PDB file of C-alpha atoms in Angstrom:
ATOM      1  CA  UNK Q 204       0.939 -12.461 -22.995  1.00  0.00           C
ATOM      2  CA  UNK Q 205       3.221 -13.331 -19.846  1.00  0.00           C
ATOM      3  CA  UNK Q 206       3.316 -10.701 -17.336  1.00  0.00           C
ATOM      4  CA  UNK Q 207       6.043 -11.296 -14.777  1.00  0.00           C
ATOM      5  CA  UNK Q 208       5.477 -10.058 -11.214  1.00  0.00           C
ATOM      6  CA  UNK Q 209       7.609  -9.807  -7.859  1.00  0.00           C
ATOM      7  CA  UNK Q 210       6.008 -11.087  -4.011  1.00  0.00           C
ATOM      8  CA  UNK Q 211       6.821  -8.740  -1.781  1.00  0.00           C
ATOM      9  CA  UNK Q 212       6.309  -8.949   1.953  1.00  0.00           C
ATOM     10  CA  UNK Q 213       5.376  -4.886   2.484  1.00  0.00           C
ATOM     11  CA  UNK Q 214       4.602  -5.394   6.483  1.00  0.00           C
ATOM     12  CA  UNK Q 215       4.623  -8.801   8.303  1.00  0.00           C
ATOM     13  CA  UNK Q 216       1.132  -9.968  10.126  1.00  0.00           C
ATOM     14  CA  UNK Q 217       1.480  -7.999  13.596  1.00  0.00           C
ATOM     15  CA  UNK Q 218      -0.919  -6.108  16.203  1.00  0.00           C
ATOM     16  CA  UNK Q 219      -0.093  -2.415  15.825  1.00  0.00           C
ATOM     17  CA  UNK Q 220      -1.078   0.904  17.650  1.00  0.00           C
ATOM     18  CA  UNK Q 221      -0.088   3.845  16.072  1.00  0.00           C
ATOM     19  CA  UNK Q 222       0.276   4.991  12.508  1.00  0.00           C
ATOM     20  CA  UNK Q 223       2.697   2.746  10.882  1.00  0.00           C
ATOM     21  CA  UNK Q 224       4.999   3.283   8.168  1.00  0.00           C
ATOM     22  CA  UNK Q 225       6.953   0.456   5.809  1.00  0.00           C
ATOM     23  CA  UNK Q 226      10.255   1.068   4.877  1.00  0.00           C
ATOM     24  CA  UNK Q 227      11.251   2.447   0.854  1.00  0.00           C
ATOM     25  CA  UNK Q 228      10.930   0.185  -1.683  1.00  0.00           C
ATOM     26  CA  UNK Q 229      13.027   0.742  -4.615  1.00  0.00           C
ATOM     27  CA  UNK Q 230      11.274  -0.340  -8.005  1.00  0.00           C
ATOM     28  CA  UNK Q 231      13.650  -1.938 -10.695  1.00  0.00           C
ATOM     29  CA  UNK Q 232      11.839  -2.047 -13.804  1.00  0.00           C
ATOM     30  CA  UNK Q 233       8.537  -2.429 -13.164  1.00  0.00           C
ATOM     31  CA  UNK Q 234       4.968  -0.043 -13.712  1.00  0.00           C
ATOM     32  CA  UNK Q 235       2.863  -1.261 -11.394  1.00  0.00           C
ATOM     33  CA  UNK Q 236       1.205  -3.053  -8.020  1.00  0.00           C
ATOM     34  CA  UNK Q 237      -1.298  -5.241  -6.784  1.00  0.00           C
ATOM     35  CA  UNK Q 238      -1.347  -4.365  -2.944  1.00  0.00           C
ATOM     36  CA  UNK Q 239      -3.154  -6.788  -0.468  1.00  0.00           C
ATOM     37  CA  UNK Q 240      -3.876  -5.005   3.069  1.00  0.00           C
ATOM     38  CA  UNK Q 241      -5.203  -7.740   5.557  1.00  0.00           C
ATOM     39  CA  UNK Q 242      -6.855  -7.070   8.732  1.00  0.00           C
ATOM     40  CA  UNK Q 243      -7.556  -9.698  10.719  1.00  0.00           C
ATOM     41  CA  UNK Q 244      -7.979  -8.418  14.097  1.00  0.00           C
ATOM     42  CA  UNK Q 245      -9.752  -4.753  14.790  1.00  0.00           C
ATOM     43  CA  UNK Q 246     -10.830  -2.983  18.376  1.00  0.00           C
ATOM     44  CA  UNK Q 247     -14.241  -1.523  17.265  1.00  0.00           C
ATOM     45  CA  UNK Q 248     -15.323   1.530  15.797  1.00  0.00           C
ATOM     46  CA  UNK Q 249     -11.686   2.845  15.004  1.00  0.00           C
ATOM     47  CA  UNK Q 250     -10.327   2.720  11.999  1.00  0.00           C
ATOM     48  CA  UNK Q 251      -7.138   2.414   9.632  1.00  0.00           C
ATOM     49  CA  UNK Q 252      -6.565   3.553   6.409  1.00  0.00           C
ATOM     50  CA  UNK Q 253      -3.919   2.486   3.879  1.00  0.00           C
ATOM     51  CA  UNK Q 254      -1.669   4.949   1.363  1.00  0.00           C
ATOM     52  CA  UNK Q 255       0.903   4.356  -1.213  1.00  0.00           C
ATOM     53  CA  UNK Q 256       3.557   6.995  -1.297  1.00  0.00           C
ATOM     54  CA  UNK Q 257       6.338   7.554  -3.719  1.00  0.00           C
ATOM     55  CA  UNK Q 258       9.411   9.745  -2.985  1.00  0.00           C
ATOM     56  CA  UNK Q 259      10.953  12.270  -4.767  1.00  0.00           C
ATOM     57  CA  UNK Q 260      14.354  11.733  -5.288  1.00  0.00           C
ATOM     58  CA  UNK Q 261      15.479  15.158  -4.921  1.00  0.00           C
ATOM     59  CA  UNK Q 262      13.682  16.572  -1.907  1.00  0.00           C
ATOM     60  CA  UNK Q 263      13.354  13.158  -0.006  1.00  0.00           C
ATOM     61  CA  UNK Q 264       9.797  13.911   0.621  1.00  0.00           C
ATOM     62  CA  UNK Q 265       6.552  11.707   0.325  1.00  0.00           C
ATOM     63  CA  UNK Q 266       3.619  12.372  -1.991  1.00  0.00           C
ATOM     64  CA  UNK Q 267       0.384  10.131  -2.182  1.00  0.00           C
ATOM     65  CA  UNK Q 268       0.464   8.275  -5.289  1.00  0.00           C
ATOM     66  CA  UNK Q 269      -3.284   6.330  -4.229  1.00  0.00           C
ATOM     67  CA  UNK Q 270      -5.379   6.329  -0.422  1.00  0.00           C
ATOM     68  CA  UNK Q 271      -7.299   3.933   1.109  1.00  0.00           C
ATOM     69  CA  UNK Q 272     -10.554   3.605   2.500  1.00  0.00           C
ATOM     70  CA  UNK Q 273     -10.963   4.001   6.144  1.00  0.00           C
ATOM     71  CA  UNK Q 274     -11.410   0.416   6.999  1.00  0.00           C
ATOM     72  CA  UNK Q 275     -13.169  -0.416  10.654  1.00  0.00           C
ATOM     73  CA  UNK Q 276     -13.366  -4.004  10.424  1.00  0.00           C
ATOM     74  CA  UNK Q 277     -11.742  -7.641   9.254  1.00  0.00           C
ATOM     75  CA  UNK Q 278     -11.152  -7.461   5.507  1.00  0.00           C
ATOM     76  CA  UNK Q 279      -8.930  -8.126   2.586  1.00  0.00           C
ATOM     77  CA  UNK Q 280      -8.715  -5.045   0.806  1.00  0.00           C
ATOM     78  CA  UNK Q 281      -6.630  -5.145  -3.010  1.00  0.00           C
ATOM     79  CA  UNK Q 282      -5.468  -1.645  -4.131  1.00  0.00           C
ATOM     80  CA  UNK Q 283      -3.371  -1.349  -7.496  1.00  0.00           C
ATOM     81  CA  UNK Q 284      -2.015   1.169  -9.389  1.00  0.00           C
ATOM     82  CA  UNK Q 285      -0.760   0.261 -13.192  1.00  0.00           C
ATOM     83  CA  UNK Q 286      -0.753   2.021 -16.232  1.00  0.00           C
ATOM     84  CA  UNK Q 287      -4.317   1.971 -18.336  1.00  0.00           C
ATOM     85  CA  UNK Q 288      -6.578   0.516 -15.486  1.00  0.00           C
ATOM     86  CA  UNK Q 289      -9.847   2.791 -14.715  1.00  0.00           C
ATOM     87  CA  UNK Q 290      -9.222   4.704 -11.943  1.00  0.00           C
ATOM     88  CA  UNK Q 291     -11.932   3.998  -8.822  1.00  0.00           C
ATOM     89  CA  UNK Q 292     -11.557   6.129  -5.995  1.00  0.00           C
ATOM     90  CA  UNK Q 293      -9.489   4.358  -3.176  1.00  0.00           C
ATOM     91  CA  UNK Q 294      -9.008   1.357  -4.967  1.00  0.00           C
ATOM     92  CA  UNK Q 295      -7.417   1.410  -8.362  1.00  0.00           C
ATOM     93  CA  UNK Q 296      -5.248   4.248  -9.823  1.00  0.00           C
ATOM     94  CA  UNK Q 297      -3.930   4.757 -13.467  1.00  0.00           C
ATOM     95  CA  UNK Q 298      -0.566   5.503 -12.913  1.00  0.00           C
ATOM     96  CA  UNK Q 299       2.966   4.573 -12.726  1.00  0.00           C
ATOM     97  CA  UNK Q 300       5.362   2.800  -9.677  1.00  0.00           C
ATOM     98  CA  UNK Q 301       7.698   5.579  -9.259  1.00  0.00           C
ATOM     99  CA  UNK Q 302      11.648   4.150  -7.811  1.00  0.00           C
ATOM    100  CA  UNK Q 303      10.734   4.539  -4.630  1.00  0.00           C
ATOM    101  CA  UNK Q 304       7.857   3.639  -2.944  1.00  0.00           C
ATOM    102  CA  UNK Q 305       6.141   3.042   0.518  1.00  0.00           C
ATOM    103  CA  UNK Q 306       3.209   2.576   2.153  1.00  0.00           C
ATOM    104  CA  UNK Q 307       1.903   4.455   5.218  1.00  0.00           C
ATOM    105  CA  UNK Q 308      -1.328   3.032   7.542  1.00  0.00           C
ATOM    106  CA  UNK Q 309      -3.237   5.873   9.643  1.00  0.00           C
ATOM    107  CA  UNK Q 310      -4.606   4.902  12.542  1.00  0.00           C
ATOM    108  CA  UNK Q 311      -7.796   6.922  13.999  1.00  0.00           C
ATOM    109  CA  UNK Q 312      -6.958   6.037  17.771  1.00  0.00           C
ATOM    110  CA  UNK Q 313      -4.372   4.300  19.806  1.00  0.00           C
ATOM    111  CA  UNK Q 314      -6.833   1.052  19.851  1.00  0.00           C
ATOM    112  CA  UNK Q 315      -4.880  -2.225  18.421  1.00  0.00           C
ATOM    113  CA  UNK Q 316      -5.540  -3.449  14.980  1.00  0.00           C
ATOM    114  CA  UNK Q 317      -3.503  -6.536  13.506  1.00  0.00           C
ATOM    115  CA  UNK Q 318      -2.894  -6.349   9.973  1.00  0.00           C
ATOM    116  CA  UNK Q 319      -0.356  -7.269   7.141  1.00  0.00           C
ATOM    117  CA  UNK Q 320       0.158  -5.877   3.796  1.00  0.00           C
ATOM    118  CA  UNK Q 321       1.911  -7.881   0.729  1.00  0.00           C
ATOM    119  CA  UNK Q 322       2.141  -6.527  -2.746  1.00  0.00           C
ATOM    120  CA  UNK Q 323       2.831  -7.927  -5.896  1.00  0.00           C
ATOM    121  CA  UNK Q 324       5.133  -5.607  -7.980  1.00  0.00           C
ATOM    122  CA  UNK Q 325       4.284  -6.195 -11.824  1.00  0.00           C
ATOM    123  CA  UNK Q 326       6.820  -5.335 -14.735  1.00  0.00           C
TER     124      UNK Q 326
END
């Protein structure tokens, strides 16, 4: 079985802040993603924390389709949401991509953390 899958760059390596917010995404076609949230750079004890949003296309507004840890330190952190996969709390959801998607990172403080976040959106 081939399973075809699209690199996306979500947010570019860069020291940020305040909460930051991607733009939409619009999903042709495919059910799921593989999201990689990289943090290479952190203050100290404050933290961010990483959530996938779809949109509904009629009101415009955002819904959380799968949250994040709070993460305080350096990591690689690989959340995914695709059809039949065993849901595990802030880390894998059994769902759907909805059309339009985005991601959102919280910060807990106006400390800098540097971080990027790629996904891999799989038909």
């Amino acid at each position: 079985m081939i399973v075809q899958n699209i690199a996306q760059s979500v947010l570019a390596s860069a020291a940020r802040t305040a909460t930051n917010t991607s733009g939409d995404f619009i999903n042709v076609g495919c059910s799921g993603i593989d999201l990689i949230f990289d943090i290479t750079a952190v203050p100290g004890t404050d933290t961010v924390t990483l959530t996938i949003q779809g949109k509904d296309p009629v009101s415009g507004k955002y819904y959380t389709l799968l949250a994040g840890a709070a993460q305080s330190g350096v990591a690689t952190v690989r959340m995914r949401i695709y059809p039949g996969l065993t849901a595990v709390a802030n880390v894998d959801a059994n769902g759907i991509l909805p059309s339009i998607w985005r991601v959102s990172i919280a910060h807990s403080a106006a400390s800098s953390f540097t971080y990027s976040v790629g996904a891999h959106v799989v038909v």
